[in-house]
Coordinates of C-alpha atoms in Angstrom, one line a residue:
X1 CA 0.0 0.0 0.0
X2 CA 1.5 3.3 -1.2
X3 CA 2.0 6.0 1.3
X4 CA -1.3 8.2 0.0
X5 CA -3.9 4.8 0.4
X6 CA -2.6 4.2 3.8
X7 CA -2.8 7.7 5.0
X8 CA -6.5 7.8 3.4
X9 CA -7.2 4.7 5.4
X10 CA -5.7 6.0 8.9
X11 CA -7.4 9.6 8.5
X12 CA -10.9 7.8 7.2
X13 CA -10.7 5.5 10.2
X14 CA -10.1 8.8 12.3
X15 CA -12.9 10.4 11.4
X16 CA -15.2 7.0 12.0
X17 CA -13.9 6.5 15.1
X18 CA -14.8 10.1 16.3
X19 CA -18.2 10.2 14.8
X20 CA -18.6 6.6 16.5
X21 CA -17.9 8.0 19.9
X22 CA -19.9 11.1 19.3
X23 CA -23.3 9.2 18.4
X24 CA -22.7 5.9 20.8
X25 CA -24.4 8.8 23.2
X26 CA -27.7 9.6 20.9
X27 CA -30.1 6.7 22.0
X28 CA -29.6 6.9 25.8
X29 CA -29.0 10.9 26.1
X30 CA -32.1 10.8 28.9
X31 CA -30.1 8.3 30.6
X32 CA -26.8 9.6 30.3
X33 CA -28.4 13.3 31.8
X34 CA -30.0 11.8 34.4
X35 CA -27.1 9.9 35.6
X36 CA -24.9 12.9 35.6
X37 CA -27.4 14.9 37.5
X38 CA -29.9 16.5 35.8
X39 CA -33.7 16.9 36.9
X40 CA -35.0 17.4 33.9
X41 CA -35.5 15.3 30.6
X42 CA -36.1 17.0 27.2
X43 CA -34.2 20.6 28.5
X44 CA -31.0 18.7 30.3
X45 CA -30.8 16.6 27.5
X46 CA -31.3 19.4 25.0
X47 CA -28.2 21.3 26.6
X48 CA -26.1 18.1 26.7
X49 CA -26.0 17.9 23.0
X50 CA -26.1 22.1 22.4
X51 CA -22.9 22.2 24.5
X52 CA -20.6 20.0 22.5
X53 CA -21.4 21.5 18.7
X54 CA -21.7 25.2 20.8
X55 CA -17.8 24.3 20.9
X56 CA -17.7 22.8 18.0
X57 CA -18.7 25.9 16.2
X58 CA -16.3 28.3 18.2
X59 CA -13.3 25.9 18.0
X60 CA -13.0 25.0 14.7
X61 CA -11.2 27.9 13.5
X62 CA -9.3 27.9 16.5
X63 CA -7.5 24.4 15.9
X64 CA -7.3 25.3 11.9
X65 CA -5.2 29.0 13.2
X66 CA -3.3 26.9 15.2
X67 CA -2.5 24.8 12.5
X68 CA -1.8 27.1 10.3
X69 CA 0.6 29.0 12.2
X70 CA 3.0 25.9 13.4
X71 CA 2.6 24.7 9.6
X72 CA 1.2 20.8 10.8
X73 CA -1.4 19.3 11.5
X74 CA -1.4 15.5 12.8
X75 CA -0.1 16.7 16.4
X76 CA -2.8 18.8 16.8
X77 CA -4.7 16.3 15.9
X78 CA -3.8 13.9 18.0
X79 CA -3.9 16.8 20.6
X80 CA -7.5 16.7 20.0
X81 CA -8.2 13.0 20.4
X82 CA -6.2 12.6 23.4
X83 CA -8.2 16.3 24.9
X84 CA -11.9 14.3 23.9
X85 CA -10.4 10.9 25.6
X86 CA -10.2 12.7 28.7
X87 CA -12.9 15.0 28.3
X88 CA -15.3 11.7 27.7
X89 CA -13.4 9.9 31.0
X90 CA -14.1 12.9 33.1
X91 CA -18.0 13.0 32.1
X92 CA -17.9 9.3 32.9
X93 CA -15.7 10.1 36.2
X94 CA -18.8 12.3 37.0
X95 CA -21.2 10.4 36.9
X96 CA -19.3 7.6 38.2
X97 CA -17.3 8.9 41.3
X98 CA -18.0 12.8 41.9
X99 CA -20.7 14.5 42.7
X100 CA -20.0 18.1 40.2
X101 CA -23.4 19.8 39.6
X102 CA -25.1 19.4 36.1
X103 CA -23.9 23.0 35.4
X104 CA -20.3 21.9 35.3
X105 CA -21.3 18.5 33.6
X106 CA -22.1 20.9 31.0
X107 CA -18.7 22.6 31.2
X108 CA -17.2 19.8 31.0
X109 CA -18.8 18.6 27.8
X110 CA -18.0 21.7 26.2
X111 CA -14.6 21.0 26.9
X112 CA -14.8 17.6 25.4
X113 CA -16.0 19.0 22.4
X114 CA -13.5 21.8 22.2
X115 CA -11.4 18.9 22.0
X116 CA -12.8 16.6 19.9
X117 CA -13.7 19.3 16.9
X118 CA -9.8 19.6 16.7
X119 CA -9.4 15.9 15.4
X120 CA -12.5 15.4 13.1
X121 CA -12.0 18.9 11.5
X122 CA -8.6 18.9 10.8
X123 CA -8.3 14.8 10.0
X124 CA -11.4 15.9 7.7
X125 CA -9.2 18.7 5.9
X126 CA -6.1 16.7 5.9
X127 CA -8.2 13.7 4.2
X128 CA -9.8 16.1 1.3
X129 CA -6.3 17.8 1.0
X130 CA -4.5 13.9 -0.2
X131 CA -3.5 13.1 -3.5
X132 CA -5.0 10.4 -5.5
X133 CA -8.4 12.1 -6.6
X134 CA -10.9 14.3 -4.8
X135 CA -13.9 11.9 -5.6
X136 CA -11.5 8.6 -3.9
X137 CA -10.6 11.5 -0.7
X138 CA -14.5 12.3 -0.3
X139 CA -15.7 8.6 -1.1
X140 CA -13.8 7.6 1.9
X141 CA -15.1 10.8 4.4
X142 CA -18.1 10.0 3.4
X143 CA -18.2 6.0 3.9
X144 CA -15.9 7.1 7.8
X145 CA -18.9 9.7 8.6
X146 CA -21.7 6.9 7.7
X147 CA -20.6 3.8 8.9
X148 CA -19.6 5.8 12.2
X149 CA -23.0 6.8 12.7
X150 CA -25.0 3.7 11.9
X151 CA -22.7 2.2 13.8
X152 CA -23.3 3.9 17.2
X153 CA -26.7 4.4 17.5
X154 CA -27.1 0.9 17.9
X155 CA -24.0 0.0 19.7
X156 CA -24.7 3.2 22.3
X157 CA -28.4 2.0 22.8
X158 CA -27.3 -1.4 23.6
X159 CA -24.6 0.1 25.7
X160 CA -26.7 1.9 27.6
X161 CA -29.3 -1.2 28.6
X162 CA -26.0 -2.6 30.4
X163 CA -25.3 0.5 31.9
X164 CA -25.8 4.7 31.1
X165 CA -22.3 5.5 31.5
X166 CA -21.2 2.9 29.3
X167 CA -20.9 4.8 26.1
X168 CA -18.7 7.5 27.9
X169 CA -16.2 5.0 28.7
X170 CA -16.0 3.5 24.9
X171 CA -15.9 7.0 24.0
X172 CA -12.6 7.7 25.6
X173 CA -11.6 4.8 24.3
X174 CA -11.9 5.5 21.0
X175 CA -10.3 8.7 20.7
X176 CA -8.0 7.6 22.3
X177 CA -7.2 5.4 19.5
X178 CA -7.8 7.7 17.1
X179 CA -4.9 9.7 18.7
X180 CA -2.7 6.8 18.3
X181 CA -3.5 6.0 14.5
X182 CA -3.0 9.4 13.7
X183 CA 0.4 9.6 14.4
X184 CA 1.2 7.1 12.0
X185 CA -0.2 9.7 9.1
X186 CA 2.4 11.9 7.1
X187 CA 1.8 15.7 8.2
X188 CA 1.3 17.9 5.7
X189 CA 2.0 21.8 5.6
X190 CA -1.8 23.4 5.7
X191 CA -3.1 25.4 2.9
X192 CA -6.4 26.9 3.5
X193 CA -8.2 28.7 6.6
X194 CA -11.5 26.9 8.2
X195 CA -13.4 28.9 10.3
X196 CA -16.7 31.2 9.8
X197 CA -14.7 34.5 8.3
X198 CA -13.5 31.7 5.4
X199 CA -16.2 30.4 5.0
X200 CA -18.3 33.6 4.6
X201 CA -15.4 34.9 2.2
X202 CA -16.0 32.0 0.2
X203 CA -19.6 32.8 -0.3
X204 CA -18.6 36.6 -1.5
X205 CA -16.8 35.1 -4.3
X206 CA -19.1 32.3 -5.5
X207 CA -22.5 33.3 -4.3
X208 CA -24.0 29.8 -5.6
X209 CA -22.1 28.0 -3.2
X210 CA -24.6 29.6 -0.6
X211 CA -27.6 26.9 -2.5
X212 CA -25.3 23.9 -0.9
X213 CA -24.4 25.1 2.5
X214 CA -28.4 26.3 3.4
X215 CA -29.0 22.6 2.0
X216 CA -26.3 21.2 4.4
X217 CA -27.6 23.4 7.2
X218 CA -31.3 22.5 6.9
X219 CA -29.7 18.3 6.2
X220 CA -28.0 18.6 9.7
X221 CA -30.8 20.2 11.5
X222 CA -33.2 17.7 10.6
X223 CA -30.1 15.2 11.7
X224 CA -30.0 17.0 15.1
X225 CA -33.4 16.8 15.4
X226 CA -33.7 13.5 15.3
X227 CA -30.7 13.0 17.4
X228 CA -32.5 14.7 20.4
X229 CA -36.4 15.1 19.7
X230 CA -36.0 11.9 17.8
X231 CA -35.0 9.8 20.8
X232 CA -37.4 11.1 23.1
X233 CA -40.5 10.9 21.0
X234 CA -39.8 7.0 20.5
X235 CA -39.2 6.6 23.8
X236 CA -42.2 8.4 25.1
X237 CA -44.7 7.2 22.4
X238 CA -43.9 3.7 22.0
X239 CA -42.2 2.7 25.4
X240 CA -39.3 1.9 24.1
X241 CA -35.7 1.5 25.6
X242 CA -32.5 2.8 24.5
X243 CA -31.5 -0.3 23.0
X244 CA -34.7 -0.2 20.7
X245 CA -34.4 3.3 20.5
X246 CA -30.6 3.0 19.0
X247 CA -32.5 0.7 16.2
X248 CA -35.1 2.9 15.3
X249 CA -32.1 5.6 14.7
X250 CA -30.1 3.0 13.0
X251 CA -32.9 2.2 10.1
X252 CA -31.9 5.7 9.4
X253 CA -28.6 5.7 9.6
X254 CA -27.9 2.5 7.9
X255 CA -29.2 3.4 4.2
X256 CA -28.1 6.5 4.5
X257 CA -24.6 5.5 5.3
X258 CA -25.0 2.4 2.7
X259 CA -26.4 4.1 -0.3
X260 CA -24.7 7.6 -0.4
X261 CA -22.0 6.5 -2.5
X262 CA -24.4 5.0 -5.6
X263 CA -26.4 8.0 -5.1
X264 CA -23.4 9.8 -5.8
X265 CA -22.7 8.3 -8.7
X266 CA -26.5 8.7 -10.1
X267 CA -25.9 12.4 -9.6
X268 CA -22.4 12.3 -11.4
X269 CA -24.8 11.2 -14.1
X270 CA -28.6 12.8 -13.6
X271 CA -27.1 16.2 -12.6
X272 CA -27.6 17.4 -8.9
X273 CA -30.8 19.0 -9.2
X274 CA -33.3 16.3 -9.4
X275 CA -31.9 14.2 -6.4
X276 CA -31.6 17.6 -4.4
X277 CA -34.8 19.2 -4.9
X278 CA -36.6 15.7 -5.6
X279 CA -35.0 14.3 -2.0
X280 CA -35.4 17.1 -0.2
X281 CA -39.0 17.7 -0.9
X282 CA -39.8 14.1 -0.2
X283 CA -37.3 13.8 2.7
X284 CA -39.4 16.8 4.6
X285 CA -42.6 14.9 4.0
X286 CA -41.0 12.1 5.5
X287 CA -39.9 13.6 8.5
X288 CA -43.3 14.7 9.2
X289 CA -45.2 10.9 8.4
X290 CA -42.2 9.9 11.4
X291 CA -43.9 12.5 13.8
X292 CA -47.6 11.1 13.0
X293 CA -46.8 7.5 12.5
X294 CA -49.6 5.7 15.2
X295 CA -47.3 3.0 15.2
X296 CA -43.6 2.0 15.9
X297 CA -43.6 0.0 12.8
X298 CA -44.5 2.6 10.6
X299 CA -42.5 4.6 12.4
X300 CA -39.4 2.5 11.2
X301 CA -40.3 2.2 7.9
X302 CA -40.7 6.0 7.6
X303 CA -37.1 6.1 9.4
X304 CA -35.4 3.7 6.3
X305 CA -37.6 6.2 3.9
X306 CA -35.8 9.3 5.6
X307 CA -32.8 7.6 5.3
X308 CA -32.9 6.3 1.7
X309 CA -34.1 9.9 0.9
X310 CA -31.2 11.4 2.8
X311 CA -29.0 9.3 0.8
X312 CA -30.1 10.5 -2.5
X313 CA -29.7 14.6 -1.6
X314 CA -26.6 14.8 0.7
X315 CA -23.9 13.6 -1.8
X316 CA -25.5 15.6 -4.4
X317 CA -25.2 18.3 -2.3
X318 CA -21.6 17.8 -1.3
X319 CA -20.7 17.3 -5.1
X320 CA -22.3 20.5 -6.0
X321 CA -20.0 22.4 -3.8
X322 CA -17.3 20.8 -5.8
X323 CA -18.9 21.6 -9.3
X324 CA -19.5 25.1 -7.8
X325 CA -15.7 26.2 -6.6
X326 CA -12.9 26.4 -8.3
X327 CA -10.4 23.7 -8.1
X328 CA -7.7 25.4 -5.7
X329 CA -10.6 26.1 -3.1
X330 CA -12.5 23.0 -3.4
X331 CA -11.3 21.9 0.0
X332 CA -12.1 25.3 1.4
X333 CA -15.4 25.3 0.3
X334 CA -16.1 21.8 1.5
X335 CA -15.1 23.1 5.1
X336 CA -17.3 25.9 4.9
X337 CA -19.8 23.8 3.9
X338 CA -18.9 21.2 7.1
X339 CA -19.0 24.5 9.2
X340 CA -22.9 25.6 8.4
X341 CA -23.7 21.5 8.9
X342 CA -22.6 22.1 12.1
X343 CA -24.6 25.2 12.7
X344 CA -27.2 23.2 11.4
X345 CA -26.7 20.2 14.1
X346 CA -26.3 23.3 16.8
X347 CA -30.0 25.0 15.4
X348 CA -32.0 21.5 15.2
X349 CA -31.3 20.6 18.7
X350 CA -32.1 23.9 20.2
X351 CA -35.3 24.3 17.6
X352 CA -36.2 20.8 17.9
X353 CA -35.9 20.9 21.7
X354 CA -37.9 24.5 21.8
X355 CA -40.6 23.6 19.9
X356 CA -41.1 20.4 21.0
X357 CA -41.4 21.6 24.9
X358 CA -43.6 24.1 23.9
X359 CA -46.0 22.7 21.5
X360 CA -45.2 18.6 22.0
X361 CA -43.4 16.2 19.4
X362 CA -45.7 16.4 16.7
X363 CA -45.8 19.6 15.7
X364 CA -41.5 19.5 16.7
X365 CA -41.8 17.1 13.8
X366 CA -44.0 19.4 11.4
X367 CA -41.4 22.6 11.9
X368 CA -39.1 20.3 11.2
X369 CA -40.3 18.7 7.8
X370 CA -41.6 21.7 6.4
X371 CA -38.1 23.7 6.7
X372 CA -36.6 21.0 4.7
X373 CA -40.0 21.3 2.0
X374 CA -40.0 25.3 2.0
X375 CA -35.8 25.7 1.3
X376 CA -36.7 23.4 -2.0
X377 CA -39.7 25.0 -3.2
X378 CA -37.5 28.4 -3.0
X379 CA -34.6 27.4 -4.2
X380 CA -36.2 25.3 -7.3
X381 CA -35.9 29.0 -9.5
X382 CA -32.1 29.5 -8.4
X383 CA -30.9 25.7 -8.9
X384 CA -32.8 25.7 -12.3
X385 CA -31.2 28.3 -13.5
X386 CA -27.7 27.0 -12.8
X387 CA -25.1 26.1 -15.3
X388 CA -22.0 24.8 -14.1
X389 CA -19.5 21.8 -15.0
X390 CA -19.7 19.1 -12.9
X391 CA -16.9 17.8 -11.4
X392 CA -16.1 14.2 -11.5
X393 CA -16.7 13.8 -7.6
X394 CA -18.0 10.2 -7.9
X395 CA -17.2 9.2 -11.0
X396 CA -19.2 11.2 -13.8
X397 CA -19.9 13.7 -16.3
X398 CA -20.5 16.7 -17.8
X399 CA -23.3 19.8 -16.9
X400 CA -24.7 20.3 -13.2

């Protein structure tokens, strides 16, 4: 194995293993809050989850100006992992052996993902910055991102039946690991700035590239939305455990970790703009049959439909970014547009959560759907009238 395959592998199987640890704590978040302290359900576990991409959003461009400045990147990288490890072990400490207030629980978790940000951002950049062919570099990001999150809902539900602080202590685990297997990786000299300025400066010059990151923002809310009002509402309306609740997550995440990459290649052929428009539309509608399914099984199947649908728009998304920036900002571009997903995970817990303490889950799940409708029907005009080449992100043609 040449030196560019095996640092794709190592920096692919960093960014699985830190989206692993990240969503091993989806299904049993009620748990996991009530363990550590909190009196409260839906709010504690709202805040749980708002605290880690909080710091994710106001850390990014820290790590990447750090990066920049000392000219590498794998140390601070593995500076990351190691800070989530112990981040994850002191949350699991907490529960476990102190007795901190949920307040600094929360303190803590934003600590951890402070942390954590610093490996998956920069092992992201690092993996889209390789040799060997952008569509190879965002194949393999995309096959870490999905199999790491249809792997842990599951895992984390099951993990949790044994015992709520059990997916803590696989967490530090794994970034733990993921520190060590990045030190095997060749460290490259940064070339680009991640943070919100960049990405805002990006839009200025290519205006279009503003149709992919709203559609990555809206994407991820609806992802964060399941990830907290999601696990509640199964729990509360059909009894369910977290072990069952980490299933009904993973008949999302499974298709829509499985089927991204032949998606992909359909829009490398179709164009973008039917499986964006077409999926989004439908994936909105979807999200609101979930919220008014009267029961669990047609609650699942509306959960593989989500996730089939999501399949068919996010690579088609991803790849228009590529069509729509020039070649020596490509990777820039895809960073801003991992930056507004994150915004989005941030605004669909915090939304999600909101509404559905206010008003109750269902109409949680309507907001939710019809966001994701309404950004298609008024973006339709502006994605018709585009013309750009298409980039061969997965293996294709010509015309967007």
């Amino acid at each position: 194995m040449d030196r560019t395959r095996r640092d794709r592998a190592l920096l692919a199987a960093v960014v699985f293993t830190v989206l692993l640890a990240q969503t091993l704590l989806y299904p049993g978040v009620p748990d996991l809050v009530a363990a550590l302290g909190a009196t409260t359900e839906l709010d504690a576990s709202m805040w749980f989850l708002v605290a880690e991409f909080a710091a994710f959003v106001a850390f990014v461009g820290v790590w990447g100006a750090a990066s920049d400045a000392a000219g590498r990147r794998v140390p601070f990288i593995a500076a990351g992992s190691v800070g989530g490890c112990v981040g994850y072990a002191a949350l699991a400490a907490a529960g476990a052996v102190t007795t901190l207030s949920f307040e600094a629980v929360l303190v803590v978790r934003a600590l951890q993902g402070a942390a954590t940000i610093g490996a998956f951002s920069l092992a992201m950049t690092m993996l889209m910055d390789l040799a060997g062919g952008h569509g190879r570099n965002m194949g393999a990001a995309g096959i870490a991102i999905g199999l790491g999150t249809a792997t842990g809902a599951p895992l984390g539900g099951q993990l949790t039946e044994l015992d709520p602080l059990a997916p803590l202590v696989l967490a530090s685990a794994l970034l733990l690991a993921a520190g060590a297997l990045v030190v095997r990786v060749d460290d490259r000299t940064p070339e680009r700035e991640e943070s919100l300025r960049a990405a805002l400066d990006d839009l200025v010059g290519t205006p279009a590239l503003g149709i992919p990151y709203a559609f990555g923002f809206i994407d991820r809310l609806t992802a964060g939305f399941f990830a907290l009002v999601g696990t509640l509402y199964f729990r509360a309306a059909f009894d369910l455990g977290a072990g069952n609740t980490g299933l009904m997550l993973a008949l999302f995440f499974a298709p829509f970790a499985l089927l991204q990459y032949p998606f992909g290649a359909l829009s490398d052929r179709v164009g973008r703009r039917l499986p964006i428009l077409a999926g989004s539309a439908l994936y909105g509608l979807g999200v609101v049959a979930v919220g008014r399914a009267p029961t669990v099984e047609l609650a699942g199947a509306g959960m593989v439909l989500v996730g089939v649908l999501g399949a068919l728009m996010a690579p088609a998304t991803m790849a228009l970014v590529t069509d729509l920036a020039p070649a020596s900002e490509r990777g820039a571009a895809m960073g801003g547009f991992n930056l507004f997903g994150s915004l989005g995970f941030l605004a669909g817990f915090l939304v999600g959560g909101t509404v559905a303490d206010a008003y109750g889950f269902e109409t949680a799940f309507l907001v939710a759907g019809s966001v994701e409708v309404l950004l298609a029907l008024v973006t339709l005009p502006v994605l018709l009238r585009l013309d750009v080449e298409r980039a061969e992100t997965f293996g294709g043609t010509e015309e967007a």
